[in-house]
Coordinates of N, CA and C and ligand atoms in Angstrom, one line a residue:
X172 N 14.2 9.6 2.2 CA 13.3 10.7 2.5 C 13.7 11.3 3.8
X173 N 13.9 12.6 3.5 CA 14.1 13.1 5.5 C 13.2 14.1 5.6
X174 N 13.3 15.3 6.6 CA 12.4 16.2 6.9 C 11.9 17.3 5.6
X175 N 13.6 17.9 4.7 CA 13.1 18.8 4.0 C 12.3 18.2 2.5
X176 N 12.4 16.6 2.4 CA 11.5 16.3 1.2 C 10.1 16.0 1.9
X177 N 9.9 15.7 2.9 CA 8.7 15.5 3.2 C 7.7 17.0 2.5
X178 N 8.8 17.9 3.6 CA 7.7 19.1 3.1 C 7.9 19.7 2.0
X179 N 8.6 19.1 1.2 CA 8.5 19.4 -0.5 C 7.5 18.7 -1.3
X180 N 7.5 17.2 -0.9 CA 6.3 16.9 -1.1 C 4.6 17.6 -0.7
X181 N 4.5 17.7 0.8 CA 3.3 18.2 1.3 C 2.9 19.7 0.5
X182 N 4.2 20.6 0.0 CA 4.1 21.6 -0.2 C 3.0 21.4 -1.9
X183 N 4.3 20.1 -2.4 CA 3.6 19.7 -3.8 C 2.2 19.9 -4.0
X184 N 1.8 18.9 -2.7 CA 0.5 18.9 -3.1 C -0.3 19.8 -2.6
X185 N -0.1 20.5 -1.7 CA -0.6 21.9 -1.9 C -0.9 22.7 -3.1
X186 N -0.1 22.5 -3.6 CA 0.4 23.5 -5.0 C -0.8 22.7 -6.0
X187 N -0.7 21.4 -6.0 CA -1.6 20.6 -6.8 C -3.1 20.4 -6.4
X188 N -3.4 20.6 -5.0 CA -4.6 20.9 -4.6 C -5.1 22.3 -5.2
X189 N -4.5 23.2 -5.0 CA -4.9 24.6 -4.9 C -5.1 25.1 -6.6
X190 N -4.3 24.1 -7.4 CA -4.5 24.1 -9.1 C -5.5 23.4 -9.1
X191 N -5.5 22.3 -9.0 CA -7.1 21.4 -9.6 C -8.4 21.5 -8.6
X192 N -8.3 22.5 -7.9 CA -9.6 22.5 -6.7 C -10.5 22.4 -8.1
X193 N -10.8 23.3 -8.6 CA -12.1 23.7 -9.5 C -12.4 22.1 -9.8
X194 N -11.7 21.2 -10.7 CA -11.7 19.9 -11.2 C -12.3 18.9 -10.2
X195 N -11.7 19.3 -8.7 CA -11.9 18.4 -7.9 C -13.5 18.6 -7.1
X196 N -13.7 20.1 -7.6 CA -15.2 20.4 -6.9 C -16.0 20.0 -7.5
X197 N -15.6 20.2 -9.3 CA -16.7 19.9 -10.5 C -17.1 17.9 -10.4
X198 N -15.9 17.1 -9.8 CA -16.3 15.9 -10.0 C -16.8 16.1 -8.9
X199 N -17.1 16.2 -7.1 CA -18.1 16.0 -6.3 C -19.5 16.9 -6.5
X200 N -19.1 17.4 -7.3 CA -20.5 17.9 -7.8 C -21.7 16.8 -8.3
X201 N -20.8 16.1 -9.4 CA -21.3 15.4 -9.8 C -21.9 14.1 -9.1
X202 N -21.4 13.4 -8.2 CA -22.1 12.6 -7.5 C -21.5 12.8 -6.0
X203 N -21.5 13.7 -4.9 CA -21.6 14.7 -3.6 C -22.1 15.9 -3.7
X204 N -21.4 16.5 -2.4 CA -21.5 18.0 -2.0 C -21.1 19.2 -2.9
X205 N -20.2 18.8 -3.7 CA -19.5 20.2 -4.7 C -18.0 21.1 -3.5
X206 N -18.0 20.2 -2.9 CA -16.8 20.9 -1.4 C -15.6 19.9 -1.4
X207 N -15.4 19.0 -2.5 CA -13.9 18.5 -2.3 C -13.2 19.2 -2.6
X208 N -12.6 20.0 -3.3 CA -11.5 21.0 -3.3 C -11.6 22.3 -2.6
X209 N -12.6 22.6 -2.2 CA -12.3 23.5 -1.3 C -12.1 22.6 -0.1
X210 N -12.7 21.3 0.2 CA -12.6 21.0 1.6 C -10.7 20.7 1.7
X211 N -10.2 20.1 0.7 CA -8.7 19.4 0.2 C -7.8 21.2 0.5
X212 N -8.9 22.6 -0.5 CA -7.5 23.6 -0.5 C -7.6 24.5 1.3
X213 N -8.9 24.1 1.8 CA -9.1 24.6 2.9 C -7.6 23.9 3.9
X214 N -7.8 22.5 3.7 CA -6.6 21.8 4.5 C -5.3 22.0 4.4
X215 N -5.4 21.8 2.9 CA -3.5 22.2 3.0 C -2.8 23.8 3.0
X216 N -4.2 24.8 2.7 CA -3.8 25.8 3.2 C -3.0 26.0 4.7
X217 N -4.1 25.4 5.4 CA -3.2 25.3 7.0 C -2.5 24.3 7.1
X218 N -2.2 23.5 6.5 CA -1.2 22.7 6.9 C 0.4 23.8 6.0
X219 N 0.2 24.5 4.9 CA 1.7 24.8 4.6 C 2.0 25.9 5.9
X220 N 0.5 26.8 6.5 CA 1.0 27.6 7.4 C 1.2 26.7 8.5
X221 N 0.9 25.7 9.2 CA 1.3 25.3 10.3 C 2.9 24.4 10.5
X222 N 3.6 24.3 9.1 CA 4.7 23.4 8.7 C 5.8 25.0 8.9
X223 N 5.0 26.3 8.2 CA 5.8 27.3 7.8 C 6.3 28.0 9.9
X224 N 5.0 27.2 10.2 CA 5.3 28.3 12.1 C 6.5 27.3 12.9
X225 N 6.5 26.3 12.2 CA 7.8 25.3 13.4 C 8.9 24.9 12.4
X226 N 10.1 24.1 13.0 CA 10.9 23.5 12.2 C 11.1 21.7 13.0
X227 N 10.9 21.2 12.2 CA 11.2 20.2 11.7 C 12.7 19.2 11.4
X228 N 12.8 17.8 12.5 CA 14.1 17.5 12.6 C 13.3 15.9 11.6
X229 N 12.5 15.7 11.5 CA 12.7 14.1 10.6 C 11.4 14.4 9.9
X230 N 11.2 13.4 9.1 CA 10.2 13.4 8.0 C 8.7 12.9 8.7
X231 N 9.0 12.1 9.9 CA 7.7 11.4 11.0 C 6.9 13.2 11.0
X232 N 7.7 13.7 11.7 CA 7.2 15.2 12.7 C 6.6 16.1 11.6
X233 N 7.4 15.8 10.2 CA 6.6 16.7 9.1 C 5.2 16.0 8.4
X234 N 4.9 14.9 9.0 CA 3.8 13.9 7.8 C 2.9 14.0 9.2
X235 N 3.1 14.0 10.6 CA 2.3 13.5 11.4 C 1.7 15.1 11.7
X236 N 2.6 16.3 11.6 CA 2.0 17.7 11.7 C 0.7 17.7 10.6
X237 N 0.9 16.9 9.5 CA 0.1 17.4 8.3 C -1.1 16.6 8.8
X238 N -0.8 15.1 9.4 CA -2.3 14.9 9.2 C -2.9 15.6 10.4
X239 N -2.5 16.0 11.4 CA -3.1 16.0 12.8 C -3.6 17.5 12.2
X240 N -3.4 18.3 11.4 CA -4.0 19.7 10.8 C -5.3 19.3 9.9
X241 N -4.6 18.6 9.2 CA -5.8 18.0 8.4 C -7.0 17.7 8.6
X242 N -6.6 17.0 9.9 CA -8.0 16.5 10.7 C -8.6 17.4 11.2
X243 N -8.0 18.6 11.6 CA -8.6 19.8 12.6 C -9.5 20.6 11.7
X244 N -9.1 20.9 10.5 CA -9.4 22.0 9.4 C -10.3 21.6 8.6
X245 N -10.5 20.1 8.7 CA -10.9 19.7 6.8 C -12.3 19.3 7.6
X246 N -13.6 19.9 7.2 CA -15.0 18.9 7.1 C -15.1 18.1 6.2
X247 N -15.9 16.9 6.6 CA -16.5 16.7 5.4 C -15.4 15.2 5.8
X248 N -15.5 13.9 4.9 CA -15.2 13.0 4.6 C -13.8 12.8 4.9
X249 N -13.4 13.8 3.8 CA -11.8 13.5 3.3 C -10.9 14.0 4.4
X250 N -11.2 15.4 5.0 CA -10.2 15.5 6.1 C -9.5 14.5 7.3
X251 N -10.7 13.9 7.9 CA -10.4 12.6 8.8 C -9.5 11.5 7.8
X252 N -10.1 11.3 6.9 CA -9.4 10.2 6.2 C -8.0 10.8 5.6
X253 N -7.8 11.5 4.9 CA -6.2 12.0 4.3 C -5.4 12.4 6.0
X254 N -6.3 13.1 6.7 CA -5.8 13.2 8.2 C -4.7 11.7 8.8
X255 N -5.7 10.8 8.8 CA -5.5 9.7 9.3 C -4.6 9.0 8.6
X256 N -4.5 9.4 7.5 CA -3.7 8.4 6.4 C -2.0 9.2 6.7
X257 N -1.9 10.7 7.2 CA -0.8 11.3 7.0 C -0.1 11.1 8.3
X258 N -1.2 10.8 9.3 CA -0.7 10.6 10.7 C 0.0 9.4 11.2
X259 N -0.7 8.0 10.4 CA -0.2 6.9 10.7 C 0.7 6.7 9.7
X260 N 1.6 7.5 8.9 CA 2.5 7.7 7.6 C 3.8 7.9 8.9
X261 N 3.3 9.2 8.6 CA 4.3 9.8 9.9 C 4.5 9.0 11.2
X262 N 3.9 8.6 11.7 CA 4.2 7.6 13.0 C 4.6 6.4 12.8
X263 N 4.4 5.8 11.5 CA 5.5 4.7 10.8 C 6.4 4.7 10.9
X264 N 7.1 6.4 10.4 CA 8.6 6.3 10.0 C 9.6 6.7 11.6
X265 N 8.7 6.3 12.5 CA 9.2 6.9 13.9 C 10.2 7.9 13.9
X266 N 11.4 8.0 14.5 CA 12.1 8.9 14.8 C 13.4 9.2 13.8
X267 N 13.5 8.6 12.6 CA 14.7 8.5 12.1 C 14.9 9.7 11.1
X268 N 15.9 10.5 11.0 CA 16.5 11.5 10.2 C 16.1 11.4 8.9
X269 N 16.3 10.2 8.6 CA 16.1 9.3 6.9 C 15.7 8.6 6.7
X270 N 14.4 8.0 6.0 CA 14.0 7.0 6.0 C 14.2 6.5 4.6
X271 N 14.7 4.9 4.0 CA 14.7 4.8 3.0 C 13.3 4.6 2.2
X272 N 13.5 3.7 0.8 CA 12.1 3.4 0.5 C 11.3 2.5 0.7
X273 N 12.0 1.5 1.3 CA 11.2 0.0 1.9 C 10.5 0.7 3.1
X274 N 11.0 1.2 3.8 CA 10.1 2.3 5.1 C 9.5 2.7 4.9
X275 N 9.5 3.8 3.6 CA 8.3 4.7 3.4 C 7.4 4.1 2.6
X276 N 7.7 2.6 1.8 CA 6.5 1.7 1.7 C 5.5 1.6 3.0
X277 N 6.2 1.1 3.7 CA 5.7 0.4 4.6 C 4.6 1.7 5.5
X278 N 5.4 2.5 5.4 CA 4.4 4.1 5.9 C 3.3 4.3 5.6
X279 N 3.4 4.2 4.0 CA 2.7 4.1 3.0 C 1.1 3.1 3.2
X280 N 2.1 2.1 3.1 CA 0.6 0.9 3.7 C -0.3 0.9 5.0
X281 N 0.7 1.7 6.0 CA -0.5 2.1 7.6 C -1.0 3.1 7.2
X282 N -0.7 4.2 6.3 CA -1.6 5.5 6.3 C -3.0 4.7 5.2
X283 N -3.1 3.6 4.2 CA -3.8 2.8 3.3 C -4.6 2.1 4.8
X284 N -3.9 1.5 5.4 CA -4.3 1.0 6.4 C -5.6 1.3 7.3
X285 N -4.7 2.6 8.0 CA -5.7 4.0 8.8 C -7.1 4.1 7.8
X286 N -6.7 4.5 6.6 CA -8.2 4.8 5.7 C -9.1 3.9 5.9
X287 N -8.8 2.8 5.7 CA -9.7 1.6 5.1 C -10.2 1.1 6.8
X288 N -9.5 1.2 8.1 CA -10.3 1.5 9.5 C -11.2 2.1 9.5
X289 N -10.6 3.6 9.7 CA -11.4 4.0 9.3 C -12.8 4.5 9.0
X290 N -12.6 4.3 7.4 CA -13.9 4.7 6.6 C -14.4 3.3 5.6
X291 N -13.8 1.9 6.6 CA -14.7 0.7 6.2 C -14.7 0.6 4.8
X292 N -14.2 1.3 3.9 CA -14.1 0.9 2.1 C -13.4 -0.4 2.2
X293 N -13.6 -0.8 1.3 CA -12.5 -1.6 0.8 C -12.5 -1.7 -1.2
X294 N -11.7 -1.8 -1.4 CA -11.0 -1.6 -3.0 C -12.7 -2.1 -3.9
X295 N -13.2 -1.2 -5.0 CA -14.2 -1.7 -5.8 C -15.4 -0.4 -5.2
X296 N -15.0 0.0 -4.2 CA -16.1 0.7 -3.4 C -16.5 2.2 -3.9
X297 N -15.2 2.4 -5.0 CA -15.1 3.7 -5.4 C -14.8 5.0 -4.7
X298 N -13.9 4.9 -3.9 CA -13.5 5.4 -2.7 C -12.1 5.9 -3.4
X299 N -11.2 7.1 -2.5 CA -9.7 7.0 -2.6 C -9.2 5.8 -2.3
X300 N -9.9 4.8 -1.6 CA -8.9 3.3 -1.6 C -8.9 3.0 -2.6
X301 N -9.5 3.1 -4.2 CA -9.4 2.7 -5.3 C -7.8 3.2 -6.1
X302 N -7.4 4.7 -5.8 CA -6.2 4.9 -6.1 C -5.2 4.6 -4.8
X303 N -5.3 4.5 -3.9 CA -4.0 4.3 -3.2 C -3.8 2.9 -2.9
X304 N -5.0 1.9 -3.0 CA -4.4 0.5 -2.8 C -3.1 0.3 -4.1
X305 N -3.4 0.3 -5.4 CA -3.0 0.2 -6.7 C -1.5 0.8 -5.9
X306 N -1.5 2.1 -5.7 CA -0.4 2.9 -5.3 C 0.8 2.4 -4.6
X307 N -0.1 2.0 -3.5 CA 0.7 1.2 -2.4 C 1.8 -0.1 -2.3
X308 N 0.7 -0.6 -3.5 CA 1.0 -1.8 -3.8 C 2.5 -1.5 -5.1
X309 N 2.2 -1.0 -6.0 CA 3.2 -0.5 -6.8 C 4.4 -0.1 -6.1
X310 N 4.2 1.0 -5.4 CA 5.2 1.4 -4.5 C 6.0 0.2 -3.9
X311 N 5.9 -0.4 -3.2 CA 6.2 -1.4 -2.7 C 7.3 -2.7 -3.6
X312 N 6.4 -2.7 -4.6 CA 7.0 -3.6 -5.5 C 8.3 -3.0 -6.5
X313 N 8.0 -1.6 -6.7 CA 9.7 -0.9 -7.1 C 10.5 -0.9 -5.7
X314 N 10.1 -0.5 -5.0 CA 11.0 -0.3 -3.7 C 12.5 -0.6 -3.5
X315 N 12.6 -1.2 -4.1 CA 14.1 -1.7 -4.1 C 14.9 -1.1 -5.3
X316 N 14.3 -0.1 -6.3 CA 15.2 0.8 -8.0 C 14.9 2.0 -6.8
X317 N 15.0 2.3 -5.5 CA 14.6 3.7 -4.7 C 13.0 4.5 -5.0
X318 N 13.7 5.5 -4.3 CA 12.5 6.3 -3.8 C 11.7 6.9 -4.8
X319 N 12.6 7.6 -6.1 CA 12.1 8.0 -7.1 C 11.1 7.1 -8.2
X320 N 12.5 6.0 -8.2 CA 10.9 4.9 -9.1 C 9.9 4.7 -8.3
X321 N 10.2 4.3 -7.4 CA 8.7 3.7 -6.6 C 7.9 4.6 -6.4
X322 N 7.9 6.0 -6.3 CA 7.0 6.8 -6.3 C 6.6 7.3 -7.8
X323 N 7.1 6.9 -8.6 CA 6.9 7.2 -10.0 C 5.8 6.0 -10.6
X324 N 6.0 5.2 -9.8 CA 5.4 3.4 -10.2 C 3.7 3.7 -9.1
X325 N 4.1 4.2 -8.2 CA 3.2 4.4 -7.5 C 2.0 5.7 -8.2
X326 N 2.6 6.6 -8.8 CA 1.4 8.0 -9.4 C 1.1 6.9 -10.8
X327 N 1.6 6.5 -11.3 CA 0.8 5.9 -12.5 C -0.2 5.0 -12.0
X328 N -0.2 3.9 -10.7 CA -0.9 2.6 -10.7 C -1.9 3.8 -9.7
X329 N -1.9 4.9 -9.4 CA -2.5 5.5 -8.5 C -3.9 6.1 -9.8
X330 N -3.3 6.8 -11.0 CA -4.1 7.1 -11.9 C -4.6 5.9 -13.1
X331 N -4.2 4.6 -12.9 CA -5.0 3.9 -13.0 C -6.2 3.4 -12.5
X332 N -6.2 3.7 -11.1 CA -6.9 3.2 -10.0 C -8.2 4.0 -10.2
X333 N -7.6 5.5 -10.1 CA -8.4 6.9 -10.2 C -9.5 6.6 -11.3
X334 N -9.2 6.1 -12.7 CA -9.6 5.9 -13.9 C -10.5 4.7 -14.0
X335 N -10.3 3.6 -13.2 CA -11.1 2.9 -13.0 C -12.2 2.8 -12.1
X336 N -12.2 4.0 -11.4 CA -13.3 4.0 -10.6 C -14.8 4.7 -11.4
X337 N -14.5 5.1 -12.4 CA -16.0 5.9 -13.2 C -17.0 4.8 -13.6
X338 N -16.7 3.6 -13.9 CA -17.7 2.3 -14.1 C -18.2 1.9 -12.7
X339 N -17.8 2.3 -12.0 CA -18.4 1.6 -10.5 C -19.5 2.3 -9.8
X340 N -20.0 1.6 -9.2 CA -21.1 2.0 -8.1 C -20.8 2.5 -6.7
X341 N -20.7 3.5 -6.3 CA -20.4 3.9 -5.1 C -20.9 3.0 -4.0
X342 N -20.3 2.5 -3.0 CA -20.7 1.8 -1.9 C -20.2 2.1 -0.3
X343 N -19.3 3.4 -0.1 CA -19.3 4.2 1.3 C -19.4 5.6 0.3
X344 N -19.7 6.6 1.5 CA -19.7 7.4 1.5 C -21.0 8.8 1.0
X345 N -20.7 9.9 0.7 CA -22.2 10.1 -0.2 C -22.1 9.7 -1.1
X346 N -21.5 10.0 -2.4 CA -21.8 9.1 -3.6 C -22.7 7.4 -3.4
X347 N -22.5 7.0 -2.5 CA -23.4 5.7 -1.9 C -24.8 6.2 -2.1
X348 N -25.0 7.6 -1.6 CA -26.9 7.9 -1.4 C -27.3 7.6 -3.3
X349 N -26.8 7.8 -4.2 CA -26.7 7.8 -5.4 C -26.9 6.4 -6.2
X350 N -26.7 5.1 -5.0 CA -27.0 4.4 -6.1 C -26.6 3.9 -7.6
X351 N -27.2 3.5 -8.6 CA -26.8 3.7 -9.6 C -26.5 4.7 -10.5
X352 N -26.9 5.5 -9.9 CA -26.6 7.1 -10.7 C -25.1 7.5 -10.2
X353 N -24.5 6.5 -9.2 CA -23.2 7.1 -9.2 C -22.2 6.8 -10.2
X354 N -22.8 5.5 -11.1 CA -21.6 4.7 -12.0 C -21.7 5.9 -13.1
X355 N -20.4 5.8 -13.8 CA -20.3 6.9 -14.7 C -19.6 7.9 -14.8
X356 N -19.3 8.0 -13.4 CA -18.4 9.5 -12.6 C -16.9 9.3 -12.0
X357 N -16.1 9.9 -12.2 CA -14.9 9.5 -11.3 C -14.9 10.1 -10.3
X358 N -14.1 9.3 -9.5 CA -14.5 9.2 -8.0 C -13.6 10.7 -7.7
X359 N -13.8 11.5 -6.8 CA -13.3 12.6 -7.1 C -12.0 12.4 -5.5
X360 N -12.6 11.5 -4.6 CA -11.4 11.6 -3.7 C -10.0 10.5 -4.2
X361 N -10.4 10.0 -5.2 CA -9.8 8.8 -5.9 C -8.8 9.7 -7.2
X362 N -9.3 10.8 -7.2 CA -9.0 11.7 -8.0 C -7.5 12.9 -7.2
X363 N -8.1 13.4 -5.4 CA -7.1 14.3 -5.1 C -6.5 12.8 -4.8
X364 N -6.5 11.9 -4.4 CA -5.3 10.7 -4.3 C -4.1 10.4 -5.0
X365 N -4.7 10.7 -6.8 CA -3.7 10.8 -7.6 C -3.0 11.9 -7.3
X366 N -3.5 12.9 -7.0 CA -2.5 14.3 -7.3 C -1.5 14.2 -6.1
X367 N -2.1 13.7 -4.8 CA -1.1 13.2 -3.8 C 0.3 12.4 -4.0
X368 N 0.3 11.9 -4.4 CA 0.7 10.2 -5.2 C 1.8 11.0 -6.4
X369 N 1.1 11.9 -7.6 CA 2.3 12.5 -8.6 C 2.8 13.5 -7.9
X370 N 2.3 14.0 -6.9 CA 3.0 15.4 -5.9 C 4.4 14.6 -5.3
X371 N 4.1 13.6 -5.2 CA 5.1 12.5 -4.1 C 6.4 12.2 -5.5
X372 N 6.0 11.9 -6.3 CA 6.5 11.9 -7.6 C 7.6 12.5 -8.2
X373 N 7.3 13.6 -8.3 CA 7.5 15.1 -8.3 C 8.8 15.4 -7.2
X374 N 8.2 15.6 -6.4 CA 9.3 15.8 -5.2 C 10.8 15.2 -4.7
X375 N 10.2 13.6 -5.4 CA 11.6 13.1 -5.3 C 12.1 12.7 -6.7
X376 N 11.5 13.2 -7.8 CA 12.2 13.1 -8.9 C 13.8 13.9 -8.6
Ligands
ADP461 P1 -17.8 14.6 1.8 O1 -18.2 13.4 1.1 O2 -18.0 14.6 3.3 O3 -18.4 15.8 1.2 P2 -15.3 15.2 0.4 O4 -16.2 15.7 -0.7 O5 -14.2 16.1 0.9 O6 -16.2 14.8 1.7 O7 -14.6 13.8 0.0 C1 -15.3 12.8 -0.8 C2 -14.4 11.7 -1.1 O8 -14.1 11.0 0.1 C3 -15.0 10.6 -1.9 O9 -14.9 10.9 -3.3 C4 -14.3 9.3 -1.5 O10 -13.2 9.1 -2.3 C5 -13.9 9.6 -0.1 N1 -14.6 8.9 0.8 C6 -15.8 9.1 1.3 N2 -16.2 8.2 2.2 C7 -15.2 7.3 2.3 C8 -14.9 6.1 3.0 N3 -15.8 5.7 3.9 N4 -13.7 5.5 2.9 C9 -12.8 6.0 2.0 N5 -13.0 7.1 1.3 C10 -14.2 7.7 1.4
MG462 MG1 -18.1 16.4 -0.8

């Protein structure tokens, strides 16, 4: 991974936010505000303009720009948390030109990390930790066939994650005000997780 896949990935999921906003608004409709995809296409909108005003010498400078935007831009839940998750990604892979894929595991697990500080979920909660723990962990475990499988191993255990969160009961966040009326629904930040996750996919196929 160096600087120009980073922002082919970030770009990805831009492209994948700004396609499934509608999907991603219709599921926080369903148990939130109705503002995850606008809150998700509000963010990466400025993040492709704030990647498009500088240039970029390692993949750290391109993941840590994205979250520190993220944070600034996005209300609501998800911005702090994908913020935080992209910031402590980026400051993982510290200064290096290139990072392989045991690094960008490991990137991988402080930005999982940062969330779950955080916003206090933990996996079962119905949270995006439901897709990125799965993710993380996948990731990790290809890590050694490179960057392409393990990020290929990682969007599938990501959309299994995603998928199993519709039986569950929300326990952070608003979906929590909901109670039992939340089971039934997929989790909709568990949902832009996946698209994160096959954007990453994608990029380094
Ligand atoms: P808000 O809930 O403020 O309207 P969004 O609609 O943008 O924010 O994002 C909602 C998503 O954020 C949820 O579907 C869930 O996946 C995630 N989320 C909310 N609270 C937490 C938390 N404490 N920890 C992890 N993820 C959370
Ligand atoms: Mg919402």
């Amino acid at each position: 991974m160096d600087a120009a896949l980073a922002r082919a990935w970030v770009s990805a999921v831009a492209a994948s936010v700004a396609s499934q906003a509608e999907l991603l608004t219709q599921l926080d409709a369903a148990i939130g505000d109705s503002d995850h995809g606008v809150n998700l296409n509000r963010g990466f909108t400025a993040v492709l303009a704030a990647l498009d005003s500088a240039s970029f010498e390692t993949p750290g400078e391109v993941l840590v720009r994205t979250g520190t935007t993220l944070v600034s831009k996005v209300g609501g839940a998800s911005g702090p948390l994908y913020g935080s998750a992209f910031r402590a990604l980026g400051k993982a892979l510290g200064s290096s030109s290139t990072v392989d894929a045991a690094a960008f595991g490991a990137g991988l697990r402080a930005g999982l990390d940062a969330v779950r500080k955080l916003g206090g979920a933990a996996p079962g909660d119905k949270t995006m930790v439901d897709a990125y723990e799965p993710a993380v962990a996948a990731f990790e475990k290809a890590a050694g066939d490179g960057l392409a499988a393990a990020a290929r191993a990682a969007a599938d255990a990501a959309a299994e994650g995603m998928r199993a969160t519709t039986p569950l009961q929300a326990r952070k966040g608003r979906a929590s005000y909901l109670g039992e009326r939340s089971v039934g629904h997929q989790d909709p930040g568990a949902t832009s997780t996946w698209l994160v996750f096959e954007a990453l996919a994608a990029a380094a196929a």
